[in-house]
Amino acid sequence: MRDRSLQYYLLVPAFMIVVATTIYPLAYSFITAFRDWDLSKQRRPQGFVGADNFTQALSDANFLSTAWVTAIFVVVSVALTVVLAMGLALLLRRRGPLHDFTRIILILPFAMSPALIGVSYRFMFNPEYGVIAKGLGQVFPPLAGIPWLADPHLALGVLIATDVWHWTPYMTFMCLGGLASVPRATEEAARMDGASSLRILWDVILPQMTGVLVVVAVLKTIFALKMFDQVVTLTGGGPGVATETLAFYVYKVGFKWFDMGYASALAWVLTAILMAVSAGYVRMLLKERKMATA
Amino acid sequence: MKRSVLSRAAETIILLVVCFVALFPIVWMFLTAFKNPRDAYDISLNFQPTLQNFVTIFSNPWNLGHALLNSTIVAGATVLLSIPAAALAAYSFSRFRMKARKSLFFAVISTQFVPAVVIVLPFFLMFRSLGLLDTRIALVVVNVAIVTPFVIWMIKGFIDAIPLDSEEAAMMDGASRLRVIRDIVLPMAAPGIITSAIFSFILTWNEFLFALILTRRHATTLPVALTNFRTERGDLWELMSAAGVLITVPIFLLALVIQKHFTRGMTAGAVK
C-alpha cells in the first residue's frame, strides 16, 4: 500500500520547518551555553568553559531576583486566571442575549497585542493623568496619587493585572468547552434531591472538571513563564529590577550586555523549566486520552 | 427550572461588570486616539474629537504606513508558508496509525513550549552573519517556527472531527489518497483551516519579541513601532492610542469573523 510511505511524505514539509527553525537553534544555543562569548568584543564564539555559565547563574543576584519575581508572577497570575475563568464559564454556560454578548466581547482582550496592552495600562495607571489611577483616587480618596508603576509591589500587581486581563477570556472558553462535556443528568438529579447550587458545584461539577482545569492551569503556567512583552512596554522591568521576568532577563543579558554564552545558559534554564512543565502536561493528555477510550 | 429574581439580577450585574472590565481599556484607547494632545492628559469625556492623530502617525517622522506594510507582509507570508505544510502534517497525524505517530506528534507539539527568547538568540547570530538582520525575511522565518506546530495541532483537531465515511467510499471507488485529500478532506476542513490561518495571522501580527530584537528600522512591525512614541519629550499618548487603534481594528475584525469556530477549535485542540 502506497499509504505507507505517503503518511511520512505528508509530514516532510512540516518537519523540515520544525527542524530548521526550532531544533537547530535549540542545539546551537545549547552549545553556546558552554562557551565564552562576549559579542561586543568577539566576532566568533571563544573556548568552551564547561558549566561556568550555569554556575555563574547561581551566584548572580540579578538572576535569583528575576527567578523569584517570575515565581510570584506565575503563581498569582495562574491562580487568578483559573478561578476567574472557571467562575465566568459557569455563568456563561446559560444562554441569553447578555451571555452571548459577553462571549463575543471576551474575544477582544485576547486578540489584543500584548505589547499594546502594556502600553495602554501604563497610560491608564499614570498617577497624574491615567484614567484608572485618577478614577480610583476620586472614588477612594486614600488611593489618590499612588505612584502605581513606581512602587515595586504595585508595579508587579499591575503587570499581573494585564496578564490576567489578556488570558482570562481564552481560559474561559476552554472551561466552557470542558463544561459542555459534563453531563447534565447528574446535576439535574442532585437538584431534584434538593442539593444547593454550591453543593452541586463542589460535589458534581468540579470533580468532573478537574481534567480540564489542570490543562488550563498548566497551559497558563507555560504562557506565564514566557512573560515578556508587557514587561518591556509596561514597566521596562522597573522600578529597579522589581518586575524583571526570566525571559526579560535573558533578553537583557543577550541583547543589552551581549554576553551570548551566559544568555544561552539562562535561556536553557528557562527551557528546562518549561520542558518539565510541558512533559507533565503531555503525560496528562495521554492519560486522559486513555481514560476516554477505555 | 426556576431561579430567584435575586440570583438572576446578581448574574446580570456580574456579566455587566465583566463586559465593562473587558471593554474599558479598549474603549479608552479608542477615545484617546481621537483627542488632541491637550485633552489626552485629561480624563474628562468632554472633548472635541479630531482625526489629526491619524494624519500625524502616517507622516514624518513616524511613517507608520511602512510598519503597517511590514506587519501585513510578514503575517501574510507566515500564514502562506505554514498553513499548507501544517495541513498536510495534520492530515497524516489524524488519519494514519503509524508506529512513531505519538512520539512524532508530541515532539512537534512540545517545540511549541520552547520560549521564543531561546530561539531568537541563535537566529540573531545567524541573521547577523548572513546580513539578514532588519529584514522581513528574517521575521517570517522565526514566526513560521512558532506558528507551524501550533497550527498542526489546531488543524488536526478539525480533521479529527470529519467523519471517515466519504473518504473511505471514495477510496473504494479507486480514488488515490492524494485525490481524496484534495477533493474531499480539504473542502470539508476548509472552515477549520481558515480559522487556523486567521489565528496564526493574529499571532504573527501581535508578535513583539522577535520584531523587537531582529529589526531596527526597515522591517519594524506595528507593535514595535509603538515604542517609538516614547520620546525625550515624554510619552505621546494620543499618537500611541491612534497607532493602537491601527493595530487593533484589523485583528478585532478577523477575530469576530472566526469567533464561533475559534472558541470551538481552541478547546478541541487543547482538551482532546
Coordinates of C-alpha atoms in Angstrom, one line a residue:
Chain A
M1 CA 0.0 0.0 0.0
R2 CA 1.4 3.4 -1.0
D3 CA -0.1 5.0 2.0
R4 CA 2.7 3.5 4.0
S5 CA 5.3 5.9 2.6
L6 CA 2.7 8.7 1.9
Q7 CA 2.0 9.1 5.6
Y8 CA 5.6 10.1 6.1
Y9 CA 5.9 12.2 3.0
L10 CA 3.0 14.3 4.2
L11 CA 5.0 15.1 7.3
V12 CA 8.1 16.1 5.5
P13 CA 7.4 19.9 4.8
A14 CA 6.3 20.4 8.4
F15 CA 9.2 18.6 9.8
M16 CA 11.7 20.5 7.7
I17 CA 10.2 23.7 9.1
V18 CA 10.3 22.4 12.7
V19 CA 13.9 21.1 12.4
A20 CA 15.3 24.1 10.7
T21 CA 13.5 26.7 12.8
T22 CA 13.4 25.1 16.3
I23 CA 15.7 22.0 16.7
Y24 CA 18.7 23.7 15.1
P25 CA 18.5 26.9 17.1
L26 CA 17.9 24.9 20.3
A27 CA 21.0 22.8 19.6
Y28 CA 23.0 25.9 18.7
S29 CA 22.2 27.8 21.9
F30 CA 22.8 24.6 23.9
I31 CA 26.4 24.5 22.7
T32 CA 26.8 28.3 23.1
A33 CA 25.7 27.9 26.7
F34 CA 29.0 26.1 27.4
R35 CA 31.2 28.7 25.7
D36 CA 32.6 32.1 26.5
W37 CA 31.3 34.7 24.0
D38 CA 31.1 38.4 24.6
L39 CA 29.6 39.6 21.3
S40 CA 30.6 43.2 21.9
K41 CA 34.3 42.2 21.9
Q42 CA 34.5 39.0 19.9
R43 CA 33.1 38.2 16.5
R44 CA 33.2 34.5 17.0
P45 CA 32.5 32.2 19.9
Q46 CA 35.5 31.6 22.2
G47 CA 36.6 28.4 24.0
F48 CA 34.5 26.0 26.0
V49 CA 34.2 26.9 29.7
G50 CA 32.4 23.8 31.0
A51 CA 29.4 24.6 33.2
D52 CA 30.8 28.1 34.2
N53 CA 27.8 29.9 32.6
F54 CA 25.4 27.8 34.7
T55 CA 27.3 28.2 38.0
Q56 CA 27.5 31.9 37.3
A57 CA 23.7 32.0 37.4
L58 CA 23.7 30.5 41.0
S59 CA 25.7 33.4 42.4
D60 CA 24.1 36.1 40.2
A61 CA 21.8 38.1 42.5
N62 CA 20.1 39.6 39.5
F63 CA 19.2 36.2 38.2
L64 CA 17.9 35.0 41.5
S65 CA 15.8 38.0 41.9
T66 CA 14.2 37.5 38.4
A67 CA 13.6 33.9 39.3
W68 CA 11.7 35.0 42.4
V69 CA 9.7 37.6 40.5
T70 CA 8.8 35.1 37.8
A71 CA 7.7 32.6 40.5
I72 CA 5.4 35.1 42.2
F73 CA 4.1 36.3 38.8
V74 CA 3.3 32.7 37.7
V75 CA 1.6 31.6 40.9
V76 CA -0.6 34.7 41.3
S77 CA -1.5 35.1 37.6
V78 CA -2.3 31.4 37.2
A79 CA -4.4 31.2 40.3
L80 CA -6.4 34.3 39.4
T81 CA -6.9 33.3 35.8
V82 CA -8.1 29.8 36.6
V83 CA -10.5 30.9 39.3
L84 CA -11.9 33.8 37.2
A85 CA -12.1 31.7 34.1
M86 CA -14.0 28.9 35.8
G87 CA -16.4 31.2 37.5
L88 CA -17.1 33.1 34.3
A89 CA -17.6 29.8 32.4
L90 CA -20.2 28.7 34.9
L91 CA -22.1 32.0 34.4
L92 CA -21.7 31.9 30.6
R93 CA -23.0 28.3 30.4
R94 CA -26.5 29.6 30.3
R95 CA -27.8 31.2 27.1
G96 CA -29.3 34.7 26.9
P97 CA -28.7 37.9 25.0
L98 CA -26.3 39.3 27.6
H99 CA -24.5 35.9 27.8
D100 CA -24.0 35.8 24.1
F101 CA -22.8 39.4 24.0
T102 CA -20.3 38.7 26.8
R103 CA -18.9 35.8 24.9
I104 CA -18.3 37.9 21.9
I105 CA -16.8 40.8 23.9
L106 CA -14.4 38.3 25.6
I107 CA -12.7 37.7 22.2
L108 CA -11.3 41.2 22.2
P109 CA -8.9 41.3 25.1
F110 CA -7.4 38.0 23.8
A111 CA -7.0 39.3 20.3
M112 CA -5.3 42.5 21.5
S113 CA -1.5 42.7 21.1
P114 CA 0.2 42.1 24.5
A115 CA 2.7 44.9 23.8
L116 CA -0.2 47.2 23.2
I117 CA -1.9 46.0 26.4
G118 CA 1.3 47.0 28.3
V119 CA 1.3 50.4 26.7
S120 CA -2.4 51.1 27.4
Y121 CA -2.1 50.0 31.0
R122 CA 0.9 52.2 31.5
F123 CA -1.2 55.1 30.3
M124 CA -4.2 54.3 32.5
F125 CA -2.1 53.8 35.6
N126 CA -0.1 57.1 35.3
P127 CA -0.7 58.9 38.6
E128 CA -1.1 62.3 37.1
Y129 CA -3.4 61.7 34.2
G130 CA -4.1 58.0 34.0
V131 CA -7.8 57.2 33.9
I132 CA -7.7 54.3 36.4
A133 CA -5.2 55.9 38.8
K134 CA -7.2 59.2 38.8
G135 CA -10.6 57.5 38.8
L136 CA -9.6 55.3 41.8
G137 CA -8.3 58.4 43.5
Q138 CA -11.6 60.2 43.0
V139 CA -13.8 57.3 44.2
F140 CA -11.5 56.3 47.1
P141 CA -9.5 59.5 48.2
P142 CA -6.8 57.5 50.1
L143 CA -5.8 55.9 46.8
A144 CA -5.2 59.3 45.2
G145 CA -1.7 60.0 43.9
I146 CA -0.4 56.5 44.4
P147 CA 2.6 56.0 42.0
W148 CA 1.4 52.6 40.8
L149 CA 4.3 51.8 38.5
A150 CA 7.0 53.3 40.7
D151 CA 6.3 51.0 43.6
P152 CA 7.9 47.5 43.3
H153 CA 4.9 45.6 44.6
L154 CA 2.2 47.6 42.9
A155 CA 4.0 47.5 39.6
L156 CA 4.2 43.7 39.8
G157 CA 0.5 43.8 40.6
V158 CA -0.3 45.9 37.5
L159 CA 1.8 43.6 35.4
I160 CA -0.2 40.6 36.7
A161 CA -3.4 42.5 36.0
T162 CA -2.5 43.0 32.3
D163 CA -1.8 39.3 32.0
V164 CA -5.0 38.2 33.8
W165 CA -7.0 40.6 31.6
H166 CA -5.4 39.2 28.5
W167 CA -5.7 35.4 29.3
T168 CA -8.9 35.0 31.3
P169 CA -11.1 35.1 28.2
Y170 CA -9.2 32.3 26.4
M171 CA -9.2 30.2 29.5
T172 CA -12.9 30.9 30.0
F173 CA -13.5 29.4 26.5
M174 CA -11.5 26.3 27.4
C175 CA -13.5 25.9 30.7
L176 CA -16.8 26.3 28.7
G177 CA -15.6 23.6 26.3
G178 CA -15.0 21.4 29.4
L179 CA -18.4 22.2 30.9
A180 CA -20.1 21.3 27.7
S181 CA -19.0 17.7 28.1
V182 CA -20.2 17.4 31.7
P183 CA -23.5 15.5 31.5
R184 CA -26.4 17.5 32.9
A185 CA -28.2 14.4 34.2
T186 CA -26.3 14.0 37.5
E187 CA -26.7 17.7 38.1
E188 CA -30.4 17.6 37.5
A189 CA -30.8 14.6 39.8
A190 CA -28.9 16.3 42.6
R191 CA -31.0 19.4 42.2
M192 CA -34.2 17.3 42.4
D193 CA -32.9 15.9 45.7
G194 CA -32.7 19.5 46.9
A195 CA -28.9 20.0 46.9
S196 CA -27.9 23.6 46.9
S197 CA -26.2 25.2 43.9
L198 CA -22.9 25.4 45.9
R199 CA -23.0 21.8 46.8
I200 CA -23.7 20.8 43.2
L201 CA -20.8 22.9 42.0
W202 CA -18.5 21.3 44.6
D203 CA -19.6 17.7 44.5
V204 CA -20.9 17.2 41.0
I205 CA -19.4 19.7 38.5
L206 CA -15.9 20.4 39.8
P207 CA -14.9 16.7 40.2
Q208 CA -15.8 16.2 36.5
M209 CA -13.9 19.3 35.6
T210 CA -10.5 18.5 37.2
G211 CA -9.0 17.2 33.9
V212 CA -9.9 20.4 32.0
L213 CA -8.8 22.7 34.9
V214 CA -5.4 21.0 35.2
V215 CA -4.9 21.5 31.4
V216 CA -5.9 25.2 31.8
A217 CA -3.6 25.7 34.7
V218 CA -0.6 24.0 33.0
L219 CA -1.1 25.9 29.8
K220 CA -1.4 29.2 31.7
T221 CA 1.7 28.3 33.6
I222 CA 3.6 27.8 30.4
F223 CA 2.4 31.1 29.0
A224 CA 3.2 32.9 32.3
L225 CA 6.7 31.6 32.4
K226 CA 7.4 33.1 29.0
M227 CA 6.1 36.6 30.1
F228 CA 8.0 39.2 28.1
D229 CA 6.0 41.7 26.0
Q230 CA 4.2 43.7 28.8
V231 CA 7.4 43.8 30.9
V232 CA 9.0 45.8 28.1
T233 CA 6.1 48.1 27.3
L234 CA 4.5 48.5 30.8
T235 CA 7.4 48.7 33.3
G236 CA 10.6 48.2 31.4
G237 CA 11.5 45.8 34.2
G238 CA 11.4 48.5 36.8
P239 CA 11.2 50.1 39.2
G240 CA 14.8 48.9 39.5
V241 CA 14.6 45.2 38.7
A242 CA 11.3 44.6 40.5
T243 CA 9.3 43.4 37.5
E244 CA 12.1 41.7 35.5
T245 CA 10.9 38.2 34.5
L246 CA 13.3 35.4 33.4
A247 CA 12.5 35.9 29.7
F248 CA 13.2 39.6 30.1
Y249 CA 16.5 39.0 31.9
V250 CA 17.7 36.6 29.1
Y251 CA 16.9 39.4 26.6
K252 CA 18.8 41.9 28.7
V253 CA 21.9 39.7 29.1
G254 CA 21.9 38.8 25.5
F255 CA 20.9 42.0 23.7
K256 CA 21.9 44.8 26.1
W257 CA 25.1 43.2 27.6
F258 CA 25.8 40.9 24.6
D259 CA 27.0 38.1 26.8
M260 CA 25.9 35.3 24.4
G261 CA 27.3 32.4 26.5
Y262 CA 25.6 33.4 29.7
A263 CA 22.4 34.4 27.9
S264 CA 22.2 31.0 26.3
A265 CA 22.8 29.2 29.6
L266 CA 20.0 31.3 31.2
A267 CA 17.7 30.6 28.2
W268 CA 18.3 26.9 28.7
V269 CA 17.4 27.1 32.4
L270 CA 14.1 28.6 31.3
T271 CA 13.7 26.0 28.6
A272 CA 14.4 23.2 31.1
I273 CA 11.7 24.5 33.5
L274 CA 9.2 24.8 30.6
M275 CA 10.1 21.3 29.3
A276 CA 9.5 19.9 32.8
V277 CA 6.1 21.6 33.0
S278 CA 5.1 20.6 29.4
A279 CA 6.3 17.0 29.9
G280 CA 3.8 16.8 32.8
Y281 CA 1.2 18.3 30.5
V282 CA 1.8 15.8 27.7
R283 CA 1.7 12.9 30.1
M284 CA -1.7 14.1 31.4
L285 CA -3.1 14.4 27.9
L286 CA -2.1 10.8 27.2
K287 CA -3.6 9.6 30.4
E288 CA -6.8 11.5 29.6
R289 CA -7.0 10.0 26.2
K290 CA -6.5 6.5 27.6
M291 CA -9.4 7.2 30.1
A292 CA -11.5 8.5 27.3
T293 CA -11.0 5.4 25.1
A294 CA -11.3 3.0 28.0
Chain B
M1 CA -36.0 25.2 36.3
K2 CA -36.9 28.4 38.2
R3 CA -34.4 30.8 39.6
S4 CA -34.9 33.5 42.0
V5 CA -35.1 37.1 40.8
L6 CA -32.2 37.9 43.1
S7 CA -29.8 35.4 41.6
R8 CA -30.8 36.4 38.1
A9 CA -30.1 40.1 39.0
A10 CA -26.8 39.2 40.5
E11 CA -25.8 37.3 37.4
T12 CA -26.8 40.2 35.1
I13 CA -24.7 42.6 37.3
I14 CA -21.7 40.4 37.3
L15 CA -21.8 40.0 33.5
L16 CA -22.2 43.7 33.0
V17 CA -19.1 44.3 35.2
V18 CA -17.2 41.7 33.2
C19 CA -18.1 43.4 29.9
F20 CA -17.1 46.7 31.4
V21 CA -13.7 45.4 32.6
A22 CA -13.0 43.7 29.3
L23 CA -14.0 46.7 27.2
F24 CA -12.8 49.6 29.2
P25 CA -9.1 49.7 28.3
I26 CA -10.0 49.2 24.6
V27 CA -12.7 52.0 24.7
W28 CA -10.3 54.3 26.5
M29 CA -7.7 53.8 23.9
F30 CA -10.2 54.5 21.0
L31 CA -11.3 57.7 22.8
T32 CA -7.8 58.9 23.4
A33 CA -7.0 58.3 19.7
F34 CA -9.5 61.0 18.8
K35 CA -8.3 63.5 21.4
N36 CA -5.9 66.4 20.7
P37 CA -2.7 66.3 22.8
R38 CA -4.0 68.6 25.5
D39 CA -7.2 66.6 26.1
A40 CA -5.3 63.3 26.2
Y41 CA -3.9 64.4 29.6
D42 CA -7.4 64.9 31.0
I43 CA -9.8 62.1 31.8
S44 CA -12.8 64.2 31.0
L45 CA -15.1 62.8 28.3
N46 CA -16.0 66.3 27.2
F47 CA -13.6 66.9 24.3
Q48 CA -13.6 68.0 20.7
P49 CA -12.8 64.8 18.6
T50 CA -10.1 65.2 15.9
L51 CA -8.6 62.9 13.2
Q52 CA -5.3 64.8 13.4
N53 CA -3.5 61.9 15.3
F54 CA -4.2 59.5 12.4
V55 CA -2.8 62.0 10.0
T56 CA 0.3 62.5 12.2
I57 CA 1.2 58.9 12.6
F58 CA 1.3 58.3 8.9
S59 CA 3.5 61.3 8.2
N60 CA 7.1 62.2 9.1
P61 CA 8.8 61.2 11.3
W62 CA 6.5 58.4 12.4
N63 CA 5.6 56.9 8.9
L64 CA 3.5 54.1 10.4
G65 CA 2.4 53.2 6.9
H66 CA 5.7 51.5 6.5
A67 CA 5.3 49.4 9.7
L68 CA 1.8 48.6 8.6
L69 CA 3.1 47.3 5.3
N70 CA 5.8 45.2 7.1
S71 CA 3.2 43.8 9.6
T72 CA 0.9 42.8 6.7
I73 CA 3.6 41.2 4.6
V74 CA 5.2 39.3 7.5
A75 CA 1.9 38.0 8.9
G76 CA 0.7 37.1 5.4
A77 CA 3.8 35.3 4.3
T78 CA 4.0 33.4 7.6
V79 CA 0.4 32.1 7.1
L80 CA 1.1 31.2 3.4
L81 CA 4.2 29.2 4.4
S82 CA 2.9 27.5 7.5
I83 CA -0.7 26.6 6.7
P84 CA -0.1 24.2 3.7
A85 CA 2.7 22.3 5.5
A86 CA 0.7 22.2 8.7
A87 CA -2.5 20.9 6.9
L88 CA -0.6 18.0 5.3
A89 CA 1.1 17.0 8.6
A90 CA -2.2 17.4 10.5
Y91 CA -3.9 15.1 8.0
S92 CA -1.2 12.5 8.4
F93 CA -1.3 12.7 12.2
S94 CA -5.1 12.5 12.2
R95 CA -5.6 9.6 9.7
F96 CA -2.6 7.2 9.9
R97 CA -1.8 5.0 12.8
M98 CA 1.9 5.0 12.2
K99 CA 4.2 3.5 14.8
A100 CA 6.1 6.6 15.7
R101 CA 3.0 8.7 15.4
K102 CA 2.5 9.5 19.0
S103 CA 6.1 10.5 19.7
L104 CA 6.4 12.5 16.5
F105 CA 3.2 14.4 17.3
F106 CA 4.4 15.2 20.8
A107 CA 7.8 16.2 19.5
V108 CA 6.1 18.7 17.3
I109 CA 3.8 19.9 20.0
S110 CA 6.5 20.3 22.6
T111 CA 8.5 22.6 20.4
Q112 CA 5.6 25.0 21.0
F113 CA 6.6 25.3 24.6
V114 CA 10.1 26.3 23.9
P115 CA 10.4 30.0 24.9
A116 CA 10.9 32.4 22.0
V117 CA 13.8 34.1 23.7
V118 CA 15.8 30.8 23.4
I119 CA 15.2 30.6 19.7
V120 CA 15.9 34.2 18.9
L121 CA 19.5 34.1 20.2
P122 CA 20.9 31.7 17.6
F123 CA 18.7 33.3 14.9
F124 CA 20.0 36.7 15.8
L125 CA 23.6 35.4 15.4
M126 CA 22.8 33.6 12.2
F127 CA 20.9 36.5 10.6
R128 CA 23.8 38.8 11.6
S129 CA 26.3 36.8 9.7
L130 CA 24.0 36.4 6.7
G131 CA 23.3 40.1 6.7
L132 CA 19.6 39.5 7.2
L133 CA 19.1 41.5 10.4
D134 CA 16.3 44.1 10.0
T135 CA 14.7 42.3 7.0
R136 CA 11.2 40.9 6.6
I137 CA 12.6 37.5 5.6
A138 CA 14.2 37.1 9.0
L139 CA 10.9 37.8 10.7
V140 CA 8.9 35.4 8.5
V141 CA 11.4 32.6 9.2
V142 CA 11.2 32.9 13.0
N143 CA 7.4 33.4 13.0
V144 CA 6.9 30.3 10.9
A145 CA 8.9 28.4 13.6
I146 CA 6.5 29.4 16.3
V147 CA 3.3 29.2 14.3
T148 CA 3.6 25.9 12.5
P149 CA 3.5 23.4 15.4
F150 CA 0.6 25.3 16.9
V151 CA -1.4 25.2 13.6
I152 CA -0.7 21.5 13.1
W153 CA -2.3 21.0 16.5
M154 CA -5.3 23.1 15.6
I155 CA -6.0 21.7 12.2
K156 CA -5.6 18.2 13.5
G157 CA -8.5 18.9 15.9
F158 CA -10.7 20.0 13.0
I159 CA -9.7 17.0 10.7
D160 CA -10.4 14.6 13.6
A161 CA -13.9 15.8 13.7
I162 CA -14.6 15.0 10.0
P163 CA -16.2 11.6 9.6
L164 CA -14.2 9.0 7.7
D165 CA -17.2 7.6 5.6
S166 CA -16.9 9.7 2.5
E167 CA -13.2 9.3 2.4
E168 CA -13.5 5.6 2.6
A169 CA -16.2 5.5 -0.1
A170 CA -14.0 7.5 -2.5
M171 CA -11.0 5.2 -1.9
M172 CA -13.3 2.2 -2.6
D173 CA -14.1 3.8 -5.9
G174 CA -10.4 3.8 -6.7
A175 CA -9.5 7.4 -5.9
S176 CA -5.9 7.9 -4.8
R177 CA -5.1 9.2 -1.3
L178 CA -3.8 12.5 -2.6
R179 CA -7.0 13.0 -4.6
V180 CA -9.1 12.2 -1.5
I181 CA -7.2 14.8 0.4
R182 CA -7.6 17.4 -2.3
D183 CA -11.2 16.8 -3.3
I184 CA -12.8 15.6 -0.1
V185 CA -10.8 16.4 3.0
L186 CA -9.6 19.9 2.2
P187 CA -13.1 21.2 1.3
M188 CA -14.6 19.7 4.4
A189 CA -11.7 21.0 6.6
A190 CA -11.8 24.5 4.9
P191 CA -13.6 26.3 7.8
G192 CA -11.1 24.8 10.2
I193 CA -8.1 25.7 8.0
I194 CA -9.3 29.2 7.5
T195 CA -9.8 29.6 11.2
S196 CA -6.3 28.3 11.9
A197 CA -5.0 30.7 9.2
I198 CA -6.7 33.7 10.7
F199 CA -5.5 32.6 14.2
S200 CA -1.9 32.4 13.0
F201 CA -2.2 35.7 11.3
I202 CA -3.3 37.2 14.6
L203 CA -0.4 35.6 16.5
T204 CA 2.1 36.9 14.0
W205 CA 0.6 40.3 13.7
N206 CA 0.8 40.8 17.5
E207 CA 4.3 39.2 17.8
F208 CA 6.6 41.5 19.7
L209 CA 9.8 39.8 20.9
F210 CA 11.2 38.7 17.5
A211 CA 10.4 42.0 15.9
L212 CA 12.0 43.9 18.8
I213 CA 15.3 42.0 18.6
L214 CA 15.6 41.3 14.9
T215 CA 14.6 44.7 13.5
R216 CA 15.8 48.2 13.8
R217 CA 14.3 50.5 11.2
H218 CA 13.4 48.9 7.9
A219 CA 11.5 45.9 8.9
T220 CA 9.8 47.1 12.1
T221 CA 6.3 45.9 12.7
L222 CA 3.5 47.8 14.3
P223 CA 3.8 46.5 17.9
V224 CA 7.5 47.6 17.9
A225 CA 6.7 50.9 16.2
L226 CA 4.5 51.6 19.2
T227 CA 7.6 52.0 21.4
N228 CA 8.8 54.9 19.2
F229 CA 6.2 57.1 20.7
R230 CA 8.2 57.1 24.0
T231 CA 10.3 60.2 23.3
E232 CA 12.5 62.5 25.2
R233 CA 9.5 64.8 25.5
G234 CA 7.7 62.0 27.2
D235 CA 5.1 59.6 26.0
L236 CA 2.9 60.8 23.2
W237 CA -0.2 59.0 24.4
E238 CA -2.6 60.4 21.8
L239 CA -0.4 59.1 19.0
M240 CA 0.2 55.8 20.7
S241 CA -3.5 55.3 21.0
A242 CA -4.0 56.1 17.4
A243 CA -1.4 53.6 16.5
G244 CA -3.1 51.2 18.9
V245 CA -6.3 51.6 17.0
L246 CA -4.5 50.9 13.8
I247 CA -3.0 47.6 15.2
T248 CA -6.3 46.5 16.8
V249 CA -9.0 47.2 14.3
P250 CA -8.0 44.6 11.6
I251 CA -7.3 42.0 14.3
F252 CA -10.7 42.6 16.0
L253 CA -12.5 42.2 12.7
L254 CA -10.7 39.0 11.9
A255 CA -11.3 37.6 15.4
L256 CA -15.0 38.4 15.2
V257 CA -15.3 36.7 11.9
I258 CA -13.9 33.4 13.3
Q259 CA -15.5 33.9 16.7
K260 CA -17.7 30.8 16.6
H261 CA -15.1 28.4 15.1
F262 CA -12.4 30.0 17.1
T263 CA -13.7 29.1 20.5
R264 CA -14.6 25.6 19.4
G265 CA -11.3 24.9 17.6
M266 CA -9.3 26.1 20.5
T267 CA -11.0 24.0 23.1
A268 CA -11.0 20.9 20.8
G269 CA -7.3 21.3 20.1
A270 CA -6.2 21.8 23.7
V271 CA -8.5 19.5 25.6
K272 CA -8.6 16.5 23.3

